mmCIF file of C-alpha atoms in Angstrom:
data_model
loop_
_atom_site.group_PDB
_atom_site.id
_atom_site.type_symbol
_atom_site.label_atom_id
_atom_site.label_comp_id
_atom_site.label_asym_id
_atom_site.label_seq_id
_atom_site.Cartn_x
_atom_site.Cartn_y
_atom_site.Cartn_z
ATOM 1 C CA UNK A 1 21.552 53.136 55.156
ATOM 2 C CA UNK A 2 21.146 52.855 51.380
ATOM 3 C CA UNK A 3 18.819 50.166 50.018
ATOM 4 C CA UNK A 4 19.734 47.933 47.064
ATOM 5 C CA UNK A 5 17.294 47.879 44.165
ATOM 6 C CA UNK A 6 15.860 44.402 43.429
ATOM 7 C CA UNK A 7 14.239 43.091 40.251
ATOM 8 C CA UNK A 8 10.831 41.767 41.022
ATOM 9 C CA UNK A 9 9.822 38.415 39.414
ATOM 10 C CA UNK A 10 6.990 38.543 36.885
ATOM 11 C CA UNK A 11 3.555 38.295 38.361
ATOM 12 C CA UNK A 12 2.179 34.733 38.324
ATOM 13 C CA UNK A 13 -0.802 35.869 36.279
ATOM 14 C CA UNK A 14 1.509 37.152 33.512
ATOM 15 C CA UNK A 15 3.409 33.858 33.368
ATOM 16 C CA UNK A 16 0.174 31.922 33.208
ATOM 17 C CA UNK A 17 -1.106 34.087 30.362
ATOM 18 C CA UNK A 18 2.159 33.677 28.450
ATOM 19 C CA UNK A 19 1.980 29.875 28.756
ATOM 20 C CA UNK A 20 -1.637 29.845 27.602
ATOM 21 C CA UNK A 21 -0.836 31.970 24.536
ATOM 22 C CA UNK A 22 2.194 29.794 23.695
ATOM 23 C CA UNK A 23 0.156 26.586 24.047
ATOM 24 C CA UNK A 24 -2.548 28.013 21.780
ATOM 25 C CA UNK A 25 0.035 28.938 19.139
ATOM 26 C CA UNK A 26 1.553 25.455 19.232
ATOM 27 C CA UNK A 27 -1.913 23.903 18.889
ATOM 28 C CA UNK A 28 -2.726 26.048 15.851
ATOM 29 C CA UNK A 29 0.670 25.250 14.318
ATOM 30 C CA UNK A 30 -0.020 21.532 14.754
ATOM 31 C CA UNK A 31 -3.390 21.857 12.997
ATOM 32 C CA UNK A 32 -1.723 23.750 10.128
ATOM 33 C CA UNK A 33 0.976 21.095 9.714
ATOM 34 C CA UNK A 34 -1.607 18.321 9.766
ATOM 35 C CA UNK A 35 -3.667 20.018 7.056
ATOM 36 C CA UNK A 36 -0.592 20.466 4.853
ATOM 37 C CA UNK A 37 1.099 17.095 5.368
ATOM 38 C CA UNK A 38 -1.853 14.791 5.869
ATOM 39 C CA UNK A 39 -1.705 11.501 3.992
ATOM 40 C CA UNK A 40 -3.179 11.705 0.498
ATOM 41 C CA UNK A 41 -6.336 9.707 -0.024
ATOM 42 C CA UNK A 42 -6.565 6.809 -2.444
ATOM 43 C CA UNK A 43 -9.901 5.846 -3.918
ATOM 44 C CA UNK A 44 -11.009 2.257 -3.606
ATOM 45 C CA UNK A 45 -11.844 0.333 -6.768
ATOM 46 C CA UNK A 46 -15.226 -1.360 -7.113
ATOM 47 C CA UNK A 47 -14.796 -5.127 -7.197
ATOM 48 C CA UNK A 48 -18.355 -6.414 -7.020
ATOM 49 C CA UNK A 49 -19.970 -7.893 -10.123
ATOM 50 C CA UNK A 50 -18.179 -9.705 -12.892
ATOM 51 C CA UNK A 51 -20.344 -8.692 -15.838
ATOM 52 C CA UNK A 52 -18.127 -5.715 -16.702
ATOM 53 C CA UNK A 53 -20.568 -3.136 -15.355
ATOM 54 C CA UNK A 54 -19.091 -2.766 -11.881
ATOM 55 C CA UNK A 55 -15.793 -4.613 -12.114
ATOM 56 C CA UNK A 56 -13.943 -2.687 -14.824
ATOM 57 C CA UNK A 57 -12.518 -4.766 -17.632
ATOM 58 C CA UNK A 58 -9.218 -2.784 -17.673
ATOM 59 C CA UNK A 59 -8.226 -4.361 -14.356
ATOM 60 C CA UNK A 60 -8.159 -7.858 -15.798
ATOM 61 C CA UNK A 61 -5.125 -9.122 -17.684
ATOM 62 C CA UNK A 62 -1.381 -9.022 -17.099
ATOM 63 C CA UNK A 63 0.317 -7.229 -14.191
ATOM 64 C CA UNK A 64 3.888 -6.977 -12.907
ATOM 65 C CA UNK A 65 4.778 -6.831 -9.223
ATOM 66 C CA UNK A 66 6.858 -3.715 -8.605
ATOM 67 C CA UNK A 67 7.146 -2.974 -4.883
ATOM 68 C CA UNK A 68 5.737 -3.651 -1.436
ATOM 69 C CA UNK A 69 5.400 -1.804 1.860
ATOM 70 C CA UNK A 70 4.555 -2.991 5.368
ATOM 71 C CA UNK A 71 4.874 -1.877 8.985
ATOM 72 C CA UNK A 72 7.868 -4.256 9.449
ATOM 73 C CA UNK A 73 10.475 -5.943 7.218
ATOM 74 C CA UNK A 74 9.302 -9.354 8.410
ATOM 75 C CA UNK A 75 5.943 -8.818 6.693
ATOM 76 C CA UNK A 76 7.774 -8.454 3.356
ATOM 77 C CA UNK A 77 10.266 -11.288 3.897
ATOM 78 C CA UNK A 78 8.356 -13.642 1.583
ATOM 79 C CA UNK A 79 9.458 -11.448 -1.345
ATOM 80 C CA UNK A 80 13.178 -11.365 -0.452
ATOM 81 C CA UNK A 81 14.133 -14.198 -2.886
ATOM 82 C CA UNK A 82 12.093 -12.631 -5.733
ATOM 83 C CA UNK A 83 13.563 -10.968 -8.804
ATOM 84 C CA UNK A 84 10.239 -10.445 -10.583
ATOM 85 C CA UNK A 85 6.656 -11.727 -10.667
ATOM 86 C CA UNK A 86 4.203 -11.593 -13.548
ATOM 87 C CA UNK A 87 0.465 -12.073 -12.892
ATOM 88 C CA UNK A 88 -2.639 -12.604 -14.959
ATOM 89 C CA UNK A 89 -6.057 -11.780 -13.523
ATOM 90 C CA UNK A 90 -9.107 -13.288 -15.244
ATOM 91 C CA UNK A 91 -12.773 -13.923 -14.603
ATOM 92 C CA UNK A 92 -13.170 -17.240 -12.815
ATOM 93 C CA UNK A 93 -15.171 -20.286 -13.859
ATOM 94 C CA UNK A 94 -17.938 -19.497 -11.362
ATOM 95 C CA UNK A 95 -19.933 -16.313 -10.644
ATOM 96 C CA UNK A 96 -18.347 -13.831 -8.236
ATOM 97 C CA UNK A 97 -14.954 -15.399 -8.772
ATOM 98 C CA UNK A 98 -11.576 -14.230 -10.080
ATOM 99 C CA UNK A 99 -8.625 -16.380 -11.045
ATOM 100 C CA UNK A 100 -5.117 -15.088 -10.490
ATOM 101 C CA UNK A 101 -2.154 -16.905 -12.018
ATOM 102 C CA UNK A 102 1.464 -15.906 -11.428
ATOM 103 C CA UNK A 103 4.985 -17.023 -12.237
ATOM 104 C CA UNK A 104 7.779 -16.022 -9.890
ATOM 105 C CA UNK A 105 11.340 -15.563 -11.146
ATOM 106 C CA UNK A 106 13.654 -16.006 -8.158
ATOM 107 C CA UNK A 107 17.003 -14.267 -7.842
ATOM 108 C CA UNK A 108 18.772 -17.557 -8.538
ATOM 109 C CA UNK A 109 16.918 -17.872 -11.866
ATOM 110 C CA UNK A 110 14.261 -20.457 -11.038
ATOM 111 C CA UNK A 111 10.618 -20.187 -12.112
ATOM 112 C CA UNK A 112 7.815 -20.977 -9.676
ATOM 113 C CA UNK A 113 4.175 -20.988 -10.872
ATOM 114 C CA UNK A 114 1.370 -20.001 -8.485
ATOM 115 C CA UNK A 115 -2.411 -19.892 -8.694
ATOM 116 C CA UNK A 116 -5.107 -18.321 -6.512
ATOM 117 C CA UNK A 117 -8.879 -18.119 -6.602
ATOM 118 C CA UNK A 118 -10.466 -14.915 -5.299
ATOM 119 C CA UNK A 119 -14.096 -14.829 -4.174
ATOM 120 C CA UNK A 120 -16.043 -11.574 -4.254
ATOM 121 C CA UNK A 121 -18.845 -10.709 -1.850
ATOM 122 C CA UNK A 122 -22.003 -8.902 -2.868
ATOM 123 C CA UNK A 123 -21.882 -5.293 -1.674
ATOM 124 C CA UNK A 124 -18.253 -5.545 -0.513
ATOM 125 C CA UNK A 125 -14.926 -4.572 -2.028
ATOM 126 C CA UNK A 126 -13.047 -7.319 -0.177
ATOM 127 C CA UNK A 127 -11.506 -10.226 -2.063
ATOM 128 C CA UNK A 128 -11.347 -13.521 -0.163
ATOM 129 C CA UNK A 129 -8.660 -16.049 -1.102
ATOM 130 C CA UNK A 130 -9.831 -19.636 -1.493
ATOM 131 C CA UNK A 131 -8.185 -21.854 1.103
ATOM 132 C CA UNK A 132 -7.003 -18.825 3.107
ATOM 133 C CA UNK A 133 -9.919 -17.753 5.353
ATOM 134 C CA UNK A 134 -7.613 -15.434 7.328
ATOM 135 C CA UNK A 135 -6.543 -13.476 4.249
ATOM 136 C CA UNK A 136 -8.316 -10.369 2.955
ATOM 137 C CA UNK A 137 -7.349 -8.375 -0.123
ATOM 138 C CA UNK A 138 -8.523 -4.935 -1.198
ATOM 139 C CA UNK A 139 -7.927 -3.239 -4.533
ATOM 140 C CA UNK A 140 -6.987 0.431 -4.719
ATOM 141 C CA UNK A 141 -6.374 2.763 -7.598
ATOM 142 C CA UNK A 142 -2.949 4.252 -8.209
ATOM 143 C CA UNK A 143 -2.104 7.761 -9.387
ATOM 144 C CA UNK A 144 0.483 6.186 -11.662
ATOM 145 C CA UNK A 145 -0.734 5.369 -15.205
ATOM 146 C CA UNK A 146 -1.219 1.620 -15.599
ATOM 147 C CA UNK A 147 -0.856 1.092 -11.868
ATOM 148 C CA UNK A 148 -2.881 -0.636 -9.175
ATOM 149 C CA UNK A 149 -2.381 -1.228 -5.446
ATOM 150 C CA UNK A 150 -3.431 -4.191 -3.322
ATOM 151 C CA UNK A 151 -3.654 -4.264 0.428
ATOM 152 C CA UNK A 152 -3.235 -7.751 1.874
ATOM 153 C CA UNK A 153 -4.187 -8.489 5.464
ATOM 154 C CA UNK A 154 -3.679 -11.887 7.055
ATOM 155 C CA UNK A 155 -2.743 -13.549 10.297
ATOM 156 C CA UNK A 156 0.197 -11.554 11.625
ATOM 157 C CA UNK A 157 0.814 -9.372 8.581
ATOM 158 C CA UNK A 158 -0.501 -6.523 6.463
ATOM 159 C CA UNK A 159 1.111 -4.972 3.423
ATOM 160 C CA UNK A 160 0.518 -2.781 0.395
ATOM 161 C CA UNK A 161 1.657 -4.142 -2.975
ATOM 162 C CA UNK A 162 2.210 -2.075 -6.120
ATOM 163 C CA UNK A 163 1.549 -3.543 -9.574
ATOM 164 C CA UNK A 164 1.833 -2.055 -13.032
ATOM 165 C CA UNK A 165 1.047 -2.983 -16.621
ATOM 166 C CA UNK A 166 4.693 -2.294 -17.419
ATOM 167 C CA UNK A 167 7.536 -4.240 -15.772
ATOM 168 C CA UNK A 168 9.460 -0.965 -15.544
ATOM 169 C CA UNK A 169 7.132 1.937 -14.682
ATOM 170 C CA UNK A 170 8.494 5.478 -14.194
ATOM 171 C CA UNK A 171 10.508 5.990 -11.000
ATOM 172 C CA UNK A 172 7.985 8.632 -9.944
ATOM 173 C CA UNK A 173 5.352 5.900 -9.576
ATOM 174 C CA UNK A 174 7.494 4.024 -7.082
ATOM 175 C CA UNK A 175 8.379 7.221 -5.217
ATOM 176 C CA UNK A 176 4.696 8.166 -4.878
ATOM 177 C CA UNK A 177 3.833 4.670 -3.656
ATOM 178 C CA UNK A 178 6.604 4.761 -1.053
ATOM 179 C CA UNK A 179 5.597 8.264 0.080
ATOM 180 C CA UNK A 180 1.958 7.257 0.469
ATOM 181 C CA UNK A 181 2.621 4.018 2.339
ATOM 182 C CA UNK A 182 5.230 5.634 4.588
ATOM 183 C CA UNK A 183 2.704 8.329 5.500
ATOM 184 C CA UNK A 184 0.293 5.523 6.445
ATOM 185 C CA UNK A 185 3.013 4.149 8.773
ATOM 186 C CA UNK A 186 4.065 1.301 6.464
ATOM 187 C CA UNK A 187 7.744 2.191 6.875
ATOM 188 C CA UNK A 188 9.354 -1.040 5.599
ATOM 189 C CA UNK A 189 9.811 -0.938 1.820
ATOM 190 C CA UNK A 190 10.830 -3.492 -0.788
ATOM 191 C CA UNK A 191 11.548 -2.864 -4.476
ATOM 192 C CA UNK A 192 11.821 -5.902 -6.742
ATOM 193 C CA UNK A 193 15.054 -5.929 -8.801
ATOM 194 C CA UNK A 194 13.428 -7.014 -12.108
ATOM 195 C CA UNK A 195 16.871 -7.675 -13.596
ATOM 196 C CA UNK A 196 15.982 -11.005 -15.242
ATOM 197 C CA UNK A 197 13.505 -11.999 -17.915
ATOM 198 C CA UNK A 198 10.031 -12.870 -16.657
ATOM 199 C CA UNK A 199 9.019 -16.513 -16.688
ATOM 200 C CA UNK A 200 6.303 -17.802 -19.006
ATOM 201 C CA UNK A 201 2.820 -17.751 -17.515
ATOM 202 C CA UNK A 202 1.220 -21.153 -17.354
ATOM 203 C CA UNK A 203 -2.121 -21.463 -19.159
ATOM 204 C CA UNK A 204 -3.320 -24.171 -16.773
#
């Protein structure tokens, strides 16, 4: 009687070795991707001291709100009615204090003035908002000329906010901000329209 030839299955040891090699390759590929596409770092600005030695004078003055990013759309909802916001940051009336004034131009054309007092802590880069013990603000530098980023953290929200000396910075600045914040898992994004004239800043 003739016998039929049969194909023998691969030895278990060969399959095991193949899986180990494949797993090692995937692991190395993951490390390579992480090294290439890791989130870019952003250097934190020094905010302690108001004598001009540690808190740089260039970060005082007028700023325009450009864009925001947060983990969810709800954390940016407060800016939905906004067309533009102009801010002025100045040294406060007391040591270790900053005064921030703003005027909001809403999409329906109204002007709404706002005012905050920030308190600085010795040896810390955190800004504490007067009357808002739950709120913490950090200042970050921006790669965009004339730009600055704030990270606000409060009860139930956190968000990055982009400001610039110009009300209309180059589009590349906004793209870089969105790329950075998205990489940090702040996927929701809001860009202010800035179609209307800014409101006058109150001097009070």
